[in-house]
PDB file of N, CA and C in Angstrom:
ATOM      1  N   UNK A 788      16.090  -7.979  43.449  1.00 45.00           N
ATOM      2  CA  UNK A 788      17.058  -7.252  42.668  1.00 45.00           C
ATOM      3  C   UNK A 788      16.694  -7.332  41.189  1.00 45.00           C
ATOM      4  N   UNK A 789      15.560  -6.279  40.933  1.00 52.00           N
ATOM      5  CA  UNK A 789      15.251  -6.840  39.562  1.00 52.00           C
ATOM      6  C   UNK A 789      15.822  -5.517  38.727  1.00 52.00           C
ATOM      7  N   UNK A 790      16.323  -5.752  37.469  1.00 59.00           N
ATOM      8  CA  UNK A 790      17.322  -4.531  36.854  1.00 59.00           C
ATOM      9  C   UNK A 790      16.107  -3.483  35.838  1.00 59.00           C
ATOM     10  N   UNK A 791      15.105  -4.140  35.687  1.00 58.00           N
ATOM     11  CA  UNK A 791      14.065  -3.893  34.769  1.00 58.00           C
ATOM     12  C   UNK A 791      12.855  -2.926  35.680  1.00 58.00           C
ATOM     13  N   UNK A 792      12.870  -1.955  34.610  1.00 60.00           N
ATOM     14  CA  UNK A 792      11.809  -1.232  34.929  1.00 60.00           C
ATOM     15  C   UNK A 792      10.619  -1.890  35.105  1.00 60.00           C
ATOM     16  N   UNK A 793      10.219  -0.856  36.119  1.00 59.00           N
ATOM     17  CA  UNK A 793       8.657  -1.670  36.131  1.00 59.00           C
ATOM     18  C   UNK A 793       7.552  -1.482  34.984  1.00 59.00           C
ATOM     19  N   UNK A 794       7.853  -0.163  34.065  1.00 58.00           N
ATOM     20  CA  UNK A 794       6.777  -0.079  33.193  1.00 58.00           C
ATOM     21  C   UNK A 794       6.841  -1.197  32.196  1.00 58.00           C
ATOM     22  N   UNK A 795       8.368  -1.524  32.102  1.00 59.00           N
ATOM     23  CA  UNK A 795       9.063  -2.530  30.978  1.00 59.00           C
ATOM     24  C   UNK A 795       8.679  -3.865  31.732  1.00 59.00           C
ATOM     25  N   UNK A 796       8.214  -4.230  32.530  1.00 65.00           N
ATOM     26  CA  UNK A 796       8.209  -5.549  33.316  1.00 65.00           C
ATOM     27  C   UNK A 796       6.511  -6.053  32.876  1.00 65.00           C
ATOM     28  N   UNK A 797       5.663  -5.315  32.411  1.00 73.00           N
ATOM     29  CA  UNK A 797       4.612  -5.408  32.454  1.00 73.00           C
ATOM     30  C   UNK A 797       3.967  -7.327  32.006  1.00 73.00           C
ATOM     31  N   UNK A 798       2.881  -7.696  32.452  1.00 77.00           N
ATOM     32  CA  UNK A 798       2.546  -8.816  31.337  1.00 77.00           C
ATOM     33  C   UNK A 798       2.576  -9.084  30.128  1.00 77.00           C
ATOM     34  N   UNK A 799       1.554  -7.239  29.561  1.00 79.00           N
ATOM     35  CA  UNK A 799       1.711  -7.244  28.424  1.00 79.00           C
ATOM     36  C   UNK A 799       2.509  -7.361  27.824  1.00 79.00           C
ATOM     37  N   UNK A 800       3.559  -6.504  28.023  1.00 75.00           N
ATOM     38  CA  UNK A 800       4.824  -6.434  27.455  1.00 75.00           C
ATOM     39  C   UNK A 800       5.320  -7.823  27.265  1.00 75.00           C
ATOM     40  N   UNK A 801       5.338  -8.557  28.382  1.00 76.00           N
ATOM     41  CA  UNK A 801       5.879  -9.770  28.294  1.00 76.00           C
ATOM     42  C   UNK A 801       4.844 -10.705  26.960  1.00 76.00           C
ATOM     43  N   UNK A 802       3.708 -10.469  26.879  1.00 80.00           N
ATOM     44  CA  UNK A 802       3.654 -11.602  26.358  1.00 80.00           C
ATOM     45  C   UNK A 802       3.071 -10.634  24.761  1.00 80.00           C
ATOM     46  N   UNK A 803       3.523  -9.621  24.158  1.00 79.00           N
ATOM     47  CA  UNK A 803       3.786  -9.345  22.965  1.00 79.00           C
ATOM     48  C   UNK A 803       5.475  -9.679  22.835  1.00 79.00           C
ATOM     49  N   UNK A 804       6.373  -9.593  23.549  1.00 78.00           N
ATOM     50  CA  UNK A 804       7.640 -10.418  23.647  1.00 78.00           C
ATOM     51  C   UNK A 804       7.363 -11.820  22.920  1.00 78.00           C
ATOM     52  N   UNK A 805       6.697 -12.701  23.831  1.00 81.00           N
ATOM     53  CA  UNK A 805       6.602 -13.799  23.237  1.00 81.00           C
ATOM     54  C   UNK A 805       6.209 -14.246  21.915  1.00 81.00           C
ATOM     55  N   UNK A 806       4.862 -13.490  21.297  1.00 82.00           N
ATOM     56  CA  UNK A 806       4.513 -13.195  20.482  1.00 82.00           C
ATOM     57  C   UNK A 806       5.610 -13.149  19.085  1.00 82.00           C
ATOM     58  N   UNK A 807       6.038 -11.776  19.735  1.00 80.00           N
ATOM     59  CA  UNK A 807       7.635 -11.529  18.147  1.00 80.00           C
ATOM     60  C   UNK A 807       8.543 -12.611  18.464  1.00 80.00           C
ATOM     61  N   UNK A 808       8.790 -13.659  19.552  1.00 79.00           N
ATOM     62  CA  UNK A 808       9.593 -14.721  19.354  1.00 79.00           C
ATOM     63  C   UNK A 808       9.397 -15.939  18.374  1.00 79.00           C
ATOM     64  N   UNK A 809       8.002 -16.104  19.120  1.00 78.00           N
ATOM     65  CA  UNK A 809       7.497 -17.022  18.069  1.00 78.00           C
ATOM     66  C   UNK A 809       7.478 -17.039  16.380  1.00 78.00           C
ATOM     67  N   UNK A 810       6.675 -15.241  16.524  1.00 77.00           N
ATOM     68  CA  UNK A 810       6.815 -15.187  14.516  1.00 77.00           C
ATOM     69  C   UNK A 810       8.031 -15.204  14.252  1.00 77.00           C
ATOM     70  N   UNK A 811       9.091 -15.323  14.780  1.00 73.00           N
ATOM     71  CA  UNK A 811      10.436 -15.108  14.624  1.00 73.00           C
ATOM     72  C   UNK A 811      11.053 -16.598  14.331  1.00 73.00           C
ATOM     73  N   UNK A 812      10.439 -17.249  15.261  1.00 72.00           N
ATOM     74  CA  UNK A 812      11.067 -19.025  14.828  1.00 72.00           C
ATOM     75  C   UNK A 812      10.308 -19.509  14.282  1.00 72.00           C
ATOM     76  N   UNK A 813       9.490 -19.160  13.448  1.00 69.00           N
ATOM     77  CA  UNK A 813       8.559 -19.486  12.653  1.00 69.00           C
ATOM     78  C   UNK A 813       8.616 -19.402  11.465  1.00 69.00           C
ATOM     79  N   UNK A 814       9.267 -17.868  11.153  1.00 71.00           N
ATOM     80  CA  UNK A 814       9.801 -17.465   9.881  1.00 71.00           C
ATOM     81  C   UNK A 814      11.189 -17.951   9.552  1.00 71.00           C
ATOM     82  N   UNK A 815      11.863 -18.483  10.930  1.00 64.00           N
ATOM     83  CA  UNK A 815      13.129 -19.064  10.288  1.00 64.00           C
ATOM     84  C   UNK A 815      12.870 -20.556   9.975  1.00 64.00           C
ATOM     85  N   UNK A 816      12.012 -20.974  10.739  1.00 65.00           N
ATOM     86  CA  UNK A 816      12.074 -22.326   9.849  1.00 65.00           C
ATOM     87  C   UNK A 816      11.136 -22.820   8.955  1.00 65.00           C
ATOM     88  N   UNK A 817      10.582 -21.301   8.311  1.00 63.00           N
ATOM     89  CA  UNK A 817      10.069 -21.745   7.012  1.00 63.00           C
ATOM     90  C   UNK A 817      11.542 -21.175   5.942  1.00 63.00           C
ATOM     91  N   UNK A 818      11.980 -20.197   6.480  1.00 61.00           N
ATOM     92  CA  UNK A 818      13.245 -20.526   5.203  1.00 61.00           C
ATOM     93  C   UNK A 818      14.030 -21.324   5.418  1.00 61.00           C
ATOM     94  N   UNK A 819      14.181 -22.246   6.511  1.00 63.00           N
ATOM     95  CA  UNK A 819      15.190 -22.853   6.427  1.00 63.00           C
ATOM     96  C   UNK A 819      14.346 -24.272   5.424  1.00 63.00           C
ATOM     97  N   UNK A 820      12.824 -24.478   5.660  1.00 62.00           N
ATOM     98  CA  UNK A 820      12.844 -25.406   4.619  1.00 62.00           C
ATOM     99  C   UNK A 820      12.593 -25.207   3.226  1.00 62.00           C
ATOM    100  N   UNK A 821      12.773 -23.944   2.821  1.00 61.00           N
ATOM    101  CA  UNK A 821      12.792 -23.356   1.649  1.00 61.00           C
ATOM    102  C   UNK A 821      14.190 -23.754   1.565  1.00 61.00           C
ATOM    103  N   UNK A 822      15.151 -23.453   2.043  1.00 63.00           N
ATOM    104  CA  UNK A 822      16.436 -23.888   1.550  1.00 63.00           C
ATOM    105  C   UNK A 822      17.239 -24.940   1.181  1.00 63.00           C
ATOM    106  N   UNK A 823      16.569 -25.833   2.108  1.00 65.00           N
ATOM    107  CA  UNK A 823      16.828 -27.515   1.842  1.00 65.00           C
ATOM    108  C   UNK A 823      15.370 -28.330   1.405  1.00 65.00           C
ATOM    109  N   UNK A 824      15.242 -27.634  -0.165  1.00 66.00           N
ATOM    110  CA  UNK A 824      15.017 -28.391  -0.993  1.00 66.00           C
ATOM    111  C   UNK A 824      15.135 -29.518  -1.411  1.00 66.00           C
ATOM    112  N   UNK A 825      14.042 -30.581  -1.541  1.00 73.00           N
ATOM    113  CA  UNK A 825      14.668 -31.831  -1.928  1.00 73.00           C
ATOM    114  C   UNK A 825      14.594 -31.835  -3.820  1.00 73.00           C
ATOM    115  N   UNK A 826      15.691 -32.800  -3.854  1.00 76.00           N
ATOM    116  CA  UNK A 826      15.968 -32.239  -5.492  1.00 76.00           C
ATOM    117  C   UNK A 826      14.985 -32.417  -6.668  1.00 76.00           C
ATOM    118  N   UNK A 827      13.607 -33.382  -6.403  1.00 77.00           N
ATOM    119  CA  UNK A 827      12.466 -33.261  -7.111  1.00 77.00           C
ATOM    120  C   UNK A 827      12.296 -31.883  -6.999  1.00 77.00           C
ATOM    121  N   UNK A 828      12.142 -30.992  -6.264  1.00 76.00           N
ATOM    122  CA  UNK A 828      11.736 -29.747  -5.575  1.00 76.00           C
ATOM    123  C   UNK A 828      12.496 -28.975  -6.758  1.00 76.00           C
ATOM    124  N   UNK A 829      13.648 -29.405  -6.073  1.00 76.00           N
ATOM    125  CA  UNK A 829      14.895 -28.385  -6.781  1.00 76.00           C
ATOM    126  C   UNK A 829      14.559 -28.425  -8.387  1.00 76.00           C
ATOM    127  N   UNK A 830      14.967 -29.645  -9.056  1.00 82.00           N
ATOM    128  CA  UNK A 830      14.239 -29.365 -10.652  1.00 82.00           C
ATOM    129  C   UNK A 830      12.884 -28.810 -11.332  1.00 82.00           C
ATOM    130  N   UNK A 831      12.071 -29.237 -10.166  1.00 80.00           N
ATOM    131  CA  UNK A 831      10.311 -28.375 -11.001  1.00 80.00           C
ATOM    132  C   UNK A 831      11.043 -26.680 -10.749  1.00 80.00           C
ATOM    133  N   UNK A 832      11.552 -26.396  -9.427  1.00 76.00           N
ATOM    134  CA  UNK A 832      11.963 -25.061  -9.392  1.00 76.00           C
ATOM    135  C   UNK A 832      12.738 -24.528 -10.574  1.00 76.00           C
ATOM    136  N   UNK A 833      13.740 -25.173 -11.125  1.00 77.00           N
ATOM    137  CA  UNK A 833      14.365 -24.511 -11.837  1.00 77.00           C
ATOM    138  C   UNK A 833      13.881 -24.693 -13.389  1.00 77.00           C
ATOM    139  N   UNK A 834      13.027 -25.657 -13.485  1.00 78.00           N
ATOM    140  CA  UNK A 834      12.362 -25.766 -14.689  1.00 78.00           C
ATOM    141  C   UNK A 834      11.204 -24.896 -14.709  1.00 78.00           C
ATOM    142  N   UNK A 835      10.577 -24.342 -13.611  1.00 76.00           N
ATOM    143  CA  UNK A 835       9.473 -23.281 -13.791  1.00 76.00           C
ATOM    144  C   UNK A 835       9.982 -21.952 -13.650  1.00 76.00           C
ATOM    145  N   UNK A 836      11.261 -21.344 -13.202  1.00 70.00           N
ATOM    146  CA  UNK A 836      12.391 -20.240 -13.113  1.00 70.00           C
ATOM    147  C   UNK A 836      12.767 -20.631 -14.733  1.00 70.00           C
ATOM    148  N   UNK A 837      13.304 -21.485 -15.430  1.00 69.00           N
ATOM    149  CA  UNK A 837      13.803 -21.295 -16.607  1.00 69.00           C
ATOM    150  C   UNK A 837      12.200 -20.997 -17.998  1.00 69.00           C
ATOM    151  N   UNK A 838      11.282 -21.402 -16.960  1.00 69.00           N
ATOM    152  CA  UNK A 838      10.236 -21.020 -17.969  1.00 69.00           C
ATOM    153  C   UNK A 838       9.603 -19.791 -18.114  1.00 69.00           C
ATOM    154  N   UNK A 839      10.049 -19.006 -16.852  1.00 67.00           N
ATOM    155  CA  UNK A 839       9.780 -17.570 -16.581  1.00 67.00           C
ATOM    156  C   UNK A 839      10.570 -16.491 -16.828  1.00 67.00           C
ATOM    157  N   UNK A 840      11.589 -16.998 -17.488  1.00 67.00           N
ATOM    158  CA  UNK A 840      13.027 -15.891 -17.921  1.00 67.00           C
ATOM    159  C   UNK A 840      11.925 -15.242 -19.259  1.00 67.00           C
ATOM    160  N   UNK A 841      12.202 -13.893 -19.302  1.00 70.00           N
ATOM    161  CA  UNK A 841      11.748 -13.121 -20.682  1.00 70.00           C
ATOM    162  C   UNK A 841      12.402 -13.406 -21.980  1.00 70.00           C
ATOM    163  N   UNK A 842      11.511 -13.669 -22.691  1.00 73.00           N
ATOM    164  CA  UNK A 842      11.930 -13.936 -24.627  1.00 73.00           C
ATOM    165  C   UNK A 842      12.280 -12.796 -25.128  1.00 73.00           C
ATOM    166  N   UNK A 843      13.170 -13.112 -25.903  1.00 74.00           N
ATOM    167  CA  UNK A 843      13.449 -11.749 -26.991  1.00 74.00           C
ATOM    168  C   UNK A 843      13.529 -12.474 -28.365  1.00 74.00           C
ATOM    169  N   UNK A 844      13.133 -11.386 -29.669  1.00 75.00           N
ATOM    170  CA  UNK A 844      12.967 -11.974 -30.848  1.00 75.00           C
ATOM    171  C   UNK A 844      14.620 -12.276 -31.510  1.00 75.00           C
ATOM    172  N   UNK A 845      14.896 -12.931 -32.314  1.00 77.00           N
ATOM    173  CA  UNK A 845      16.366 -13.096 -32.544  1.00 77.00           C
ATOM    174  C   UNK A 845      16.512 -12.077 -33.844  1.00 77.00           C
ATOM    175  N   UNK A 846      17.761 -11.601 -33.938  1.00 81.00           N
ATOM    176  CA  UNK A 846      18.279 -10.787 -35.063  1.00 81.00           C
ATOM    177  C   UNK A 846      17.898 -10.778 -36.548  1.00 81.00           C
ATOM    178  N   UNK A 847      17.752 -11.871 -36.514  1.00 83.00           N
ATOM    179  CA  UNK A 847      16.859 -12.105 -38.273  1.00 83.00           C
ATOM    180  C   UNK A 847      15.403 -12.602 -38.156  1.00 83.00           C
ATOM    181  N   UNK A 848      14.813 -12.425 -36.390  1.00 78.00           N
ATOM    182  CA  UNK A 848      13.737 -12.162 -36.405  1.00 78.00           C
ATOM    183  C   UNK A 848      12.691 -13.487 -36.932  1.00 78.00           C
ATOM    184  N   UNK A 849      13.921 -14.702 -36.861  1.00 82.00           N
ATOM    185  CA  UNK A 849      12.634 -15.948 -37.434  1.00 82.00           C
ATOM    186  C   UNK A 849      12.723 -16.544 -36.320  1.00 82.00           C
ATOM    187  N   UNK A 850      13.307 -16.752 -34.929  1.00 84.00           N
ATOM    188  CA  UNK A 850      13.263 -17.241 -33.718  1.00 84.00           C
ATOM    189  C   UNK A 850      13.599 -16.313 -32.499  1.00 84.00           C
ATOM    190  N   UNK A 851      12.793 -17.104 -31.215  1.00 76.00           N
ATOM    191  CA  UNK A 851      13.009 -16.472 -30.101  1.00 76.00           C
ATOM    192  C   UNK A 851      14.189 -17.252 -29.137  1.00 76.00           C
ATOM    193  N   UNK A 852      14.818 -16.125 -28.970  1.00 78.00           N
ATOM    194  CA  UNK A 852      15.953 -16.313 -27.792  1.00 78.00           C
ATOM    195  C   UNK A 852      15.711 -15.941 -26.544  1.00 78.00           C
ATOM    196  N   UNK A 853      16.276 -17.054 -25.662  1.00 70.00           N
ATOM    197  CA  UNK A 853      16.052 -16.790 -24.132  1.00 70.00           C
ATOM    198  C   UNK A 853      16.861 -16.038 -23.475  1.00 70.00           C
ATOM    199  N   UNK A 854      16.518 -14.808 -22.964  1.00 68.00           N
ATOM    200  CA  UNK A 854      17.617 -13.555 -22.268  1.00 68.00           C
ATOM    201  C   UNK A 854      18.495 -14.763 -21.164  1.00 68.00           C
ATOM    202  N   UNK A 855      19.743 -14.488 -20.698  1.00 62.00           N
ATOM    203  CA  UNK A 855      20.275 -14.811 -19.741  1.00 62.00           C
ATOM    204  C   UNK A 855      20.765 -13.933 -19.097  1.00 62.00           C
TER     205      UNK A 855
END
């Protein structure tokens, strides 16, 4: 009693299935350790993000201000 077509039943099929499973739990648990950062992590991050924000010249033009 199988509900599945037979063209859909194939090996191939089956094992490009497996295939997109894998890149699939693969890609989640690289963001998931992108997300739980440990907080050494977390400060170089936000100290190399605060070093990459764009400068602008200031109003009287003798210093630079950091856009926020």
């Amino acid at each position: 009693m199988n509900d599945i077509a037979p063209e859909l039943a194939s090996p191939e099929r089956a094992a490009l299935i497996q295939r997109l499973v894998k890149a699939a739990e693969h890609r989640i648990t690289a963001e998931s350790a992108l997300i739980t950062l440990s907080k050494d992590v977390r400060w170089l991050w936000d100290r190399a993000r605060f070093a990459l924000q764009p400068l602008r010249v200031s109003e009287d033009r003798r210093s630079l201000d950091v856009r926020v």
